Short mmCIF file of C-alpha atoms in Angstrom, two decimals:
data_model
loop_
_atom_site.label_atom_id
_atom_site.label_comp_id
_atom_site.label_asym_id
_atom_site.label_seq_id
_atom_site.Cartn_x
_atom_site.Cartn_y
_atom_site.Cartn_z
CA MET A 151 39.28 7.91 61.89
CA ALA A 152 38.07 11.42 63.77
CA SER A 153 34.58 10.26 63.71
CA ALA A 154 35.74 7.28 65.47
CA LEU A 155 37.33 8.89 68.34
CA LEU A 156 34.67 11.43 68.67
CA SER A 157 32.55 8.78 69.01
CA PHE A 158 33.93 7.93 72.54
CA THR A 159 31.97 10.44 73.93
CA SER A 160 28.53 8.40 73.61
CA VAL A 161 30.09 4.84 75.20
CA SER A 162 30.72 3.84 79.01
CA PRO A 163 34.01 4.30 80.19
CA SER A 164 34.85 0.40 79.99
CA ALA A 165 33.62 0.37 76.49
CA ALA A 166 35.65 3.28 75.53
CA LEU A 167 39.04 1.84 77.04
CA SER A 168 38.06 -1.41 74.92
CA LEU A 169 37.66 0.51 71.79
CA GLN A 170 41.18 2.25 72.73
CA ASP A 171 42.93 -0.86 73.22
CA LYS A 172 41.56 -2.25 69.93
CA CYS A 173 42.99 0.98 68.05
CA LYS A 174 46.34 0.35 69.91
CA ASP A 175 46.49 -3.37 68.47
CA LYS A 176 45.73 -2.22 65.03
CA MET A 177 48.58 0.43 65.24
CA LYS A 178 51.08 -2.08 65.93
CA SER A 179 49.99 -4.49 63.40
CA GLY A 180 48.12 -3.20 60.61
CA SER A 181 48.40 -0.14 58.05
CA SER A 182 44.92 0.49 57.86
CA PHE A 183 44.99 2.54 61.18
CA GLN A 184 48.31 4.01 60.06
CA SER A 185 46.69 5.21 56.71
CA ALA A 186 43.38 6.58 58.43
CA PHE A 187 45.25 8.70 60.94
CA PHE A 188 48.34 9.77 58.57
CA GLY A 189 46.57 9.94 55.12
CA LYS A 190 47.75 8.57 52.10
CA GLU A 191 50.97 10.55 52.06
CA LYS A 192 51.80 9.42 55.77
CA ARG A 193 51.64 13.19 56.67
CA PRO A 194 50.77 13.60 60.35
CA LEU A 195 47.43 15.33 60.91
CA SER A 196 47.09 18.37 63.87
CA MET A 197 45.99 17.34 66.74
CA LYS A 198 43.62 18.60 69.25
CA THR A 199 42.71 17.20 72.63
CA LYS A 200 38.93 17.28 73.78
CA SER A 201 38.37 16.10 77.42
CA GLN A 202 34.74 14.88 78.68
CA GLY A 203 34.53 13.38 82.00
CA ARG A 204 37.70 11.23 83.03
CA ILE A 205 38.34 10.60 79.36
CA THR A 206 40.39 12.81 77.24
CA MET A 207 40.37 12.10 73.41
CA ALA A 208 42.67 13.01 70.60
CA VAL A 209 40.80 14.67 67.69
CA ALA A 210 42.45 14.66 64.48
CA VAL A 211 42.17 18.00 62.36
CA ASN A 212 43.09 18.44 58.89
CA ALA A 213 45.67 21.04 58.14
CA SER A 214 44.66 23.22 55.20
CA ARG A 215 46.65 23.46 52.03
CA PHE A 216 45.10 27.24 51.93
CA ASP A 217 46.77 28.03 55.54
CA ASN A 218 49.29 30.69 53.89
CA ILE A 219 46.35 32.66 52.23
CA THR A 220 45.80 35.81 54.58
CA MET A 221 42.47 37.84 54.80
CA ALA A 222 41.79 40.27 52.46
CA PRO A 223 41.37 43.83 53.68
CA PRO A 224 37.42 45.07 53.16
CA ASP A 225 36.73 46.92 50.01
CA PRO A 226 37.01 50.49 50.64
CA ILE A 227 33.49 50.87 49.26
CA LEU A 228 31.63 48.33 49.60
CA GLY A 229 33.03 47.73 52.79
CA VAL A 230 31.07 50.95 53.87
CA SER A 231 27.84 49.18 53.08
CA GLU A 232 28.17 46.48 55.27
CA ALA A 233 29.49 49.02 58.21
CA PHE A 234 26.04 51.05 57.41
CA LYS A 235 23.55 47.94 57.47
CA ALA A 236 25.21 47.11 61.40
CA ASP A 237 24.67 50.59 62.56
CA THR A 238 21.12 50.89 64.50
CA ASP A 239 20.95 54.63 64.61
CA GLU A 240 18.06 55.97 63.09
CA MET A 241 19.77 58.97 61.72
CA LYS A 242 22.19 56.70 59.43
CA LEU A 243 23.01 57.86 56.02
CA ASN A 244 24.79 56.00 53.47
CA LEU A 245 26.67 58.25 51.17
CA GLY A 246 29.09 55.50 50.47
CA VAL A 247 28.05 53.33 47.36
CA GLY A 248 27.32 55.56 43.84
CA ALA A 249 23.93 54.25 43.62
CA TYR A 250 20.66 56.23 42.88
CA ARG A 251 18.09 56.71 45.63
CA THR A 252 14.65 58.01 45.46
CA GLU A 253 13.77 61.14 47.96
CA GLU A 254 12.64 58.47 50.31
CA LEU A 255 16.31 56.72 50.10
CA GLN A 256 15.27 53.61 48.43
CA PRO A 257 16.19 51.98 45.25
CA TYR A 258 14.82 53.45 42.18
CA VAL A 259 13.86 51.06 38.92
CA LEU A 260 13.03 53.16 36.03
CA LYS A 261 9.63 52.54 34.56
CA VAL A 262 11.42 52.50 30.89
CA VAL A 263 13.49 49.63 31.99
CA ARG A 264 10.06 47.81 33.38
CA LYS A 265 8.23 48.29 29.96
CA ALA A 266 11.72 46.92 27.81
CA GLU A 267 11.36 44.11 30.45
CA ASN A 268 7.78 43.19 29.82
CA LEU A 269 8.33 43.87 25.83
CA MET A 270 10.90 40.86 26.34
CA LEU A 271 8.32 38.48 28.11
CA GLU A 272 5.83 39.17 25.18
CA ARG A 273 8.19 38.05 22.76
CA GLY A 274 9.05 35.27 24.55
CA GLU A 275 12.78 35.44 23.93
CA ASN A 276 15.29 32.59 24.55
CA LYS A 277 17.99 32.24 26.82
CA GLU A 278 20.48 30.86 24.22
CA TYR A 279 23.99 32.03 24.53
CA LEU A 280 25.08 35.11 22.85
CA PRO A 281 28.51 35.19 20.80
CA ILE A 282 31.51 36.01 22.49
CA GLU A 283 31.01 40.06 21.39
CA GLY A 284 27.97 40.01 22.80
CA LEU A 285 24.37 41.18 21.50
CA ALA A 286 24.67 42.87 17.80
CA SER A 287 21.69 45.09 18.54
CA PHE A 288 23.21 46.15 21.74
CA ASN A 289 26.71 46.80 20.31
CA LYS A 290 25.23 48.86 17.40
CA ALA A 291 23.11 51.21 20.17
CA THR A 292 26.10 51.43 22.59
CA ALA A 293 28.29 52.72 19.96
CA GLU A 294 25.54 55.20 18.13
CA LEU A 295 24.88 56.55 21.84
CA LEU A 296 28.34 57.14 22.78
CA PHE A 297 29.72 59.03 19.44
CA GLY A 298 26.47 59.94 17.86
CA ALA A 299 24.39 57.73 15.32
CA ASP A 300 25.69 60.23 12.19
CA ASN A 301 29.12 60.07 13.27
CA PRO A 302 31.48 59.32 10.15
CA VAL A 303 33.60 56.98 12.40
CA LEU A 304 30.57 54.73 12.59
CA HIS A 305 29.97 54.81 9.06
CA GLU A 306 33.51 54.22 8.09
CA GLN A 307 33.23 51.12 10.52
CA ARG A 308 36.35 52.21 12.22
CA VAL A 309 34.86 51.50 15.92
CA ALA A 310 35.45 48.02 17.30
CA THR A 311 32.79 46.99 19.88
CA ILE A 312 32.25 44.38 22.15
CA GLN A 313 29.83 44.11 24.96
CA GLY A 314 31.42 43.66 28.49
CA LEU A 315 30.62 43.20 31.98
CA SER A 316 29.72 46.80 32.91
CA GLY A 317 32.26 49.20 33.01
CA THR A 318 34.85 47.11 35.39
CA GLY A 319 34.62 44.07 32.72
CA SER A 320 35.26 46.63 29.92
CA LEU A 321 37.94 48.23 31.47
CA ARG A 322 39.64 44.78 32.21
CA ILE A 323 39.59 43.61 28.55
CA ALA A 324 41.34 46.87 27.35
CA ALA A 325 43.67 46.37 30.12
CA ALA A 326 44.45 42.93 28.88
CA LEU A 327 44.62 44.62 25.14
CA ILE A 328 47.39 46.83 26.49
CA GLU A 329 49.06 44.39 28.04
CA ARG A 330 49.60 42.08 25.17
CA TYR A 331 50.02 44.30 22.13
CA PHE A 332 51.42 47.47 23.77
CA PRO A 333 54.31 45.75 26.00
CA GLY A 334 55.66 48.38 28.67
CA ALA A 335 53.11 50.88 28.03
CA LYS A 336 52.13 52.96 30.89
CA VAL A 337 48.44 54.27 31.69
CA ILE A 338 48.39 57.61 33.49
CA ILE A 339 45.61 57.91 35.81
CA SER A 340 44.03 61.10 37.50
CA SER A 341 44.89 61.51 41.36
CA PRO A 342 42.76 60.73 42.91
CA THR A 343 40.50 58.32 40.49
CA TRP A 344 37.90 55.23 40.82
CA GLY A 345 39.41 53.09 43.46
CA ASN A 346 39.09 50.07 41.15
CA HIS A 347 41.22 51.37 38.33
CA LYS A 348 44.60 50.90 40.29
CA ASN A 349 43.28 47.69 41.04
CA ILE A 350 42.39 46.41 37.19
CA PHE A 351 45.77 47.54 35.58
CA ASN A 352 47.95 45.63 38.82
CA ASP A 353 45.78 42.68 38.14
CA ALA A 354 46.36 43.02 34.23
CA LYS A 355 50.22 43.76 35.07
CA VAL A 356 49.94 47.02 33.06
CA PRO A 357 52.06 49.66 34.58
CA TRP A 358 50.61 53.02 35.77
CA SER A 359 51.39 56.32 37.15
CA GLU A 360 49.16 59.34 38.24
CA TYR A 361 49.10 62.80 36.94
CA ARG A 362 47.73 65.59 39.27
CA TYR A 363 44.04 66.27 39.01
CA TYR A 364 42.42 67.60 42.34
CA ASP A 365 43.59 70.76 44.04
CA PRO A 366 42.78 70.59 47.74
CA LYS A 367 43.72 74.31 48.00
CA THR A 368 40.72 75.10 45.97
CA VAL A 369 38.75 72.08 45.86
CA GLY A 370 39.37 72.36 41.98
CA LEU A 371 40.95 71.15 39.08
CA ASP A 372 44.77 71.26 39.13
CA PHE A 373 44.81 71.99 35.30
CA ASP A 374 48.42 72.97 35.13
CA GLY A 375 49.70 70.14 36.84
CA MET A 376 47.33 67.92 34.81
CA ILE A 377 48.69 69.09 31.78
CA ALA A 378 52.55 69.30 32.89
CA ASP A 379 52.07 65.52 33.93
CA ILE A 380 50.70 64.58 30.86
CA LYS A 381 53.43 66.11 28.73
CA ALA A 382 56.08 64.49 31.10
CA ALA A 383 54.84 60.96 30.46
CA PRO A 384 56.71 58.58 28.23
CA GLU A 385 55.43 59.09 24.66
CA GLY A 386 52.85 56.58 23.45
CA SER A 387 51.10 56.37 26.95
CA PHE A 388 47.30 55.55 27.60
CA VAL A 389 45.62 58.57 29.15
CA LEU A 390 42.81 57.56 31.16
CA LEU A 391 40.15 60.38 31.47
CA HIS A 392 37.01 60.42 32.77
CA GLY A 393 34.36 61.44 30.04
CA CYS A 394 32.05 63.11 32.82
CA ALA A 395 31.35 63.28 36.15
CA HIS A 396 34.60 62.52 37.45
CA ASN A 397 34.64 59.98 40.26
CA PRO A 398 35.55 60.36 42.73
CA THR A 399 35.81 64.49 42.88
CA GLY A 400 32.86 65.46 40.88
CA ILE A 401 35.33 67.95 38.95
CA ASP A 402 35.11 68.23 35.26
CA PRO A 403 37.40 70.12 32.87
CA THR A 404 35.74 73.05 30.69
CA PRO A 405 34.91 72.63 27.15
CA GLU A 406 37.86 74.93 26.76
CA GLN A 407 40.28 72.74 28.99
CA TRP A 408 39.16 69.48 27.01
CA GLU A 409 40.60 70.97 23.73
CA LYS A 410 44.00 71.82 25.26
CA ILE A 411 44.00 68.45 26.94
CA ALA A 412 43.35 67.00 23.48
CA ASP A 413 46.23 69.07 22.12
CA VAL A 414 48.84 67.74 24.55
CA ILE A 415 47.71 64.14 23.99
CA GLN A 416 48.11 64.78 20.31
CA GLU A 417 51.63 66.37 20.55
CA LYS A 418 52.82 63.44 22.76
CA ASN A 419 51.24 60.87 20.49
CA HIS A 420 49.16 59.35 23.38
CA ILE A 421 46.20 57.23 23.24
CA PRO A 422 43.34 58.48 25.16
CA PHE A 423 41.29 55.89 27.23
CA PHE A 424 37.93 57.02 28.49
CA ASP A 425 36.14 55.59 31.06
CA VAL A 426 32.36 57.02 30.62
CA ALA A 427 30.26 55.86 33.52
CA TYR A 428 27.43 58.33 33.50
CA GLN A 429 26.52 59.54 30.06
CA GLY A 430 23.25 61.29 30.33
CA PHE A 431 23.46 60.85 34.06
CA ALA A 432 25.57 63.89 35.18
CA SER A 433 24.03 66.83 33.38
CA GLY A 434 20.87 65.18 32.07
CA SER A 435 21.88 65.22 28.68
CA LEU A 436 23.36 62.12 26.80
CA ASP A 437 24.94 64.18 24.13
CA GLN A 438 26.37 66.80 26.38
CA ASP A 439 27.65 64.15 28.87
CA ALA A 440 29.51 62.47 25.66
CA SER A 441 30.87 65.81 24.09
CA SER A 442 34.36 64.88 25.40
CA VAL A 443 34.62 61.58 23.53
CA ARG A 444 33.41 63.13 20.28
CA LEU A 445 35.66 66.15 20.50
CA PHE A 446 38.76 63.84 20.31
CA ALA A 447 37.06 61.37 17.77
CA ALA A 448 36.46 64.33 15.34
CA ARG A 449 40.21 65.29 15.86
CA GLY A 450 40.94 62.05 14.19
CA MET A 451 42.35 60.36 17.03
CA GLU A 452 42.57 56.35 17.62
CA LEU A 453 41.15 55.93 21.24
CA LEU A 454 39.43 53.53 23.75
CA VAL A 455 36.17 54.04 25.58
CA ALA A 456 34.63 51.68 28.18
CA GLN A 457 30.87 52.12 28.89
CA SER A 458 28.53 51.24 31.68
CA TYR A 459 24.95 51.25 32.00
CA SER A 460 24.70 51.02 35.59
CA LYS A 461 23.97 53.92 36.60
CA ASN A 462 22.01 56.15 33.62
CA LEU A 463 19.61 52.87 33.26
CA GLY A 464 19.70 51.64 36.76
CA LEU A 465 21.10 48.47 35.75
CA TYR A 466 23.76 47.70 38.40
CA ALA A 467 23.04 44.31 39.19
CA GLU A 468 22.68 43.17 35.08
CA ARG A 469 26.28 44.12 34.62
CA VAL A 470 26.23 45.93 31.25
CA GLY A 471 28.53 47.94 29.46
CA ALA A 472 30.87 47.82 26.58
CA ILE A 473 34.34 48.64 25.19
CA ASN A 474 35.22 50.76 22.06
CA VAL A 475 38.20 50.95 20.13
CA LEU A 476 38.17 53.62 17.35
CA CYS A 477 40.97 53.00 14.95
CA SER A 478 42.18 54.76 12.31
CA SER A 479 40.88 52.29 9.66
CA ALA A 480 37.97 49.54 9.53
CA ASP A 481 40.59 46.76 8.83
CA ALA A 482 42.50 47.65 12.19
CA ALA A 483 38.86 47.67 13.79
CA VAL A 484 38.53 44.03 12.64
CA ARG A 485 41.42 43.10 13.87
CA VAL A 486 40.82 44.70 17.10
CA LYS A 487 37.69 43.32 17.94
CA SER A 488 39.06 39.60 17.15
CA GLN A 489 41.64 39.94 19.80
CA MET A 490 39.34 41.72 22.01
CA LYS A 491 37.23 38.51 21.75
CA ARG A 492 40.06 35.98 22.14
CA ILE A 493 40.63 37.83 25.43
CA ALA A 494 37.01 37.64 26.81
CA ARG A 495 36.82 34.07 25.59
CA PRO A 496 38.86 32.40 28.53
CA MET A 497 37.67 35.31 30.92
CA TYR A 498 34.06 34.85 30.85
CA SER A 499 33.19 33.01 27.58
CA ASN A 500 30.25 35.37 26.79
CA PRO A 501 28.45 38.48 28.09
CA PRO A 502 24.64 38.09 29.78
CA VAL A 503 21.81 38.90 27.75
CA HIS A 504 19.19 40.27 29.88
CA GLY A 505 20.42 43.74 30.28
CA ALA A 506 21.88 43.94 26.84
CA ARG A 507 18.21 43.50 25.43
CA ILE A 508 16.78 45.90 27.91
CA VAL A 509 19.65 48.86 26.54
CA ALA A 510 18.94 47.68 22.92
CA ASN A 511 15.40 48.05 23.23
CA VAL A 512 15.41 51.22 25.15
CA VAL A 513 17.60 52.63 22.73
CA GLY A 514 16.33 51.52 19.42
CA ASN A 515 12.62 52.21 20.38
CA PRO A 516 11.95 56.14 20.11
CA ASP A 517 9.26 55.92 22.56
CA PHE A 518 11.16 54.44 24.96
CA PHE A 519 14.20 56.47 24.34
CA ASN A 520 12.35 59.70 24.89
CA GLU A 521 11.09 58.27 28.09
CA TRP A 522 14.28 57.12 29.33
CA ARG A 523 15.72 60.51 28.62
CA VAL A 524 12.83 62.23 30.69
CA GLU A 525 13.37 59.90 33.67
CA MET A 526 17.24 60.62 33.52
CA GLU A 527 16.43 64.30 33.50
CA MET A 528 14.40 63.62 36.36
CA MET A 529 17.09 61.63 38.21
CA ALA A 530 19.98 64.07 37.45
CA GLY A 531 17.86 66.88 38.15
CA ARG A 532 16.65 65.12 41.93
CA ILE A 533 20.57 65.05 42.29
CA LYS A 534 20.87 68.75 41.47
CA SER A 535 18.15 69.75 43.70
CA VAL A 536 20.08 68.42 46.92
CA ARG A 537 23.46 69.62 45.82
CA GLN A 538 21.97 73.03 45.80
CA LYS A 539 20.17 72.39 49.10
CA LEU A 540 23.19 70.93 50.77
CA TYR A 541 25.35 74.18 49.61
CA ASP A 542 22.50 76.54 51.10
CA SER A 543 22.65 74.56 54.30
CA LEU A 544 26.28 74.79 54.75
CA CYS A 545 26.07 78.52 53.90
CA ALA A 546 23.68 79.52 56.44
CA LYS A 547 24.69 77.41 59.06
CA ASP A 548 28.64 77.88 58.74
CA LYS A 549 29.19 81.56 60.05
CA SER A 550 33.12 80.96 59.33
CA GLY A 551 33.16 82.67 56.11
CA LYS A 552 34.25 79.67 54.41
CA ASP A 553 33.80 79.27 50.95
CA TRP A 554 31.59 76.07 49.85
CA SER A 555 30.81 77.12 46.29
CA PHE A 556 32.79 74.22 44.91
CA VAL A 557 29.59 71.81 46.06
CA LEU A 558 27.92 73.55 43.11
CA LYS A 559 30.65 73.35 40.90
CA GLN A 560 30.86 69.93 40.72
CA ILE A 561 28.78 67.77 38.62
CA GLY A 562 27.02 64.26 38.76
CA MET A 563 26.37 62.13 41.90
CA PHE A 564 29.56 62.68 43.68
CA SER A 565 30.94 65.68 45.76
CA PHE A 566 34.32 65.63 46.85
CA THR A 567 33.86 67.49 50.51
CA GLY A 568 38.04 68.30 51.17
CA LEU A 569 37.54 66.14 54.51
CA ASN A 570 40.33 64.41 55.73
CA LYS A 571 40.33 60.78 57.23
CA ALA A 572 40.09 61.99 60.19
CA GLN A 573 37.24 64.09 59.63
CA SER A 574 35.58 61.41 57.41
CA ASP A 575 35.88 58.91 60.49
CA ASN A 576 34.09 61.63 62.64
CA MET A 577 31.34 62.02 60.04
CA THR A 578 31.06 57.99 60.63
CA ASP A 579 31.72 57.77 64.23
CA LYS A 580 29.78 60.55 65.68
CA TRP A 581 27.11 61.37 63.23
CA HIS A 582 26.13 57.87 61.71
CA ILE A 583 27.11 59.19 57.84
CA TYR A 584 28.99 56.70 56.13
CA MET A 585 31.34 57.85 53.21
CA THR A 586 34.58 57.06 51.95
CA LYS A 587 37.74 57.75 53.29
CA ASP A 588 38.82 60.19 51.04
CA GLY A 589 35.95 62.65 51.55
CA ARG A 590 33.50 61.68 48.99
CA ILE A 591 29.99 61.48 49.49
CA SER A 592 27.41 60.13 47.00
CA LEU A 593 24.60 63.05 46.71
CA ALA A 594 22.70 60.15 45.03
CA GLY A 595 22.08 58.65 48.29
CA LEU A 596 20.89 62.09 50.10
CA SER A 597 17.38 63.08 50.46
CA ALA A 598 16.17 66.73 51.03
CA ALA A 599 15.02 66.13 54.39
CA LYS A 600 18.60 64.99 55.26
CA CYS A 601 20.49 68.04 53.74
CA GLU A 602 20.42 70.13 56.76
CA TYR A 603 21.66 67.06 59.10
CA LEU A 604 24.35 66.37 56.81
CA ALA A 605 25.69 70.41 56.54
CA ASP A 606 25.66 70.25 60.58
CA ALA A 607 28.05 66.96 60.36
CA ILE A 608 30.48 68.58 57.66
CA ILE A 609 30.76 71.87 59.19
CA ASP A 610 31.26 69.96 62.75
CA SER A 611 34.02 67.76 61.10
CA TYR A 612 35.68 70.41 59.27
CA HIS A 613 36.20 73.06 61.78
CA ASN A 614 36.45 70.83 65.11
CA VAL A 615 38.65 67.43 63.71
CA SER A 616 42.03 68.17 62.45
#
């Protein structure tokens, strides 16, 4: 009917009036007009009037059944990239998203990844569905990379591993497992933490609270507060820990502090839940970056570990990761794995194969593996070098006596600058530097050439904006 009314614009006034008369006649006598105009359920459609010359027409517009759905706020991290793209200033700098860039600030695909992909093409591998638990060779390789190939927990078959949709999807499976089999159990997470952690547990309907982690006075770890809050949590809580390169702060516990954290978790009968997103990418050493997880495993503790290969292999878009559950027995691991598969089935049925094959080929081939370690060391080294240069620039330019040493004490791709929201806004509005509003910057998106410019912006924002 709407198309019929709109067609009046293309006919003469006399013809249009004739069509209107016919419509009136149909409305008086027949149900066809009423059905077309009001719909099958006799609900009137919303009306808009449109004028053309001397003729006024009524245009029927369907009211959406989704009108009660409000606009969602932009993602606090991904929204930064959208704002950055819209900025035309030549000095603009995107330090929001945690993605590695070259010195020329371009995305980097690892050479070893290209070689692994070429090998896949040479083999002519097919695109058949994977099992629900994912690629078997990937699951074996990722568990060995995490725990160490000679770890007794693997030989005793006490680890249940399934391939997940990178770190986020793996965390989501674990959250569903907690909600289903540990009803009422709380997850305690660091304050601050990666922004998506809260979303994941909220959507899985798992209650959570925070433990103290960041000390704004020292721009360091509030270790005493962390220990006190873990002790105060209800017995049997899940304690979410960042295995290395804490996001967003870049502040990690020392080896001695990890021991004390493990002590308290054992005393309170809590369950450690690690998020390992940067193994090998933080320090450049795969073993060193997995040392926290291995410490807890060596103590005989049951634990959960979510893994991601977005950063350390640059497989951002492949969405490849895993969820591992270390159990006290092989029998328990079999049952846990069966239930994780049951959770995954209605979520996404089975995971993608391409990224999993890349990981399996790189980790399982000694030549590729060694090449990967060299490239990881190169990437981690570039981030360390811009971290050092940023620190040097801050110290050289800022004559106030402020201690900027926290920049060097932090690790990984992020630095928590200590800037508040107003100061972070100044970084963007005045200096065209895009970052998250909690003051986090991604050093992986910084070049040596831009370090002095960034230092000027930080000093200005810190001293001149309250």
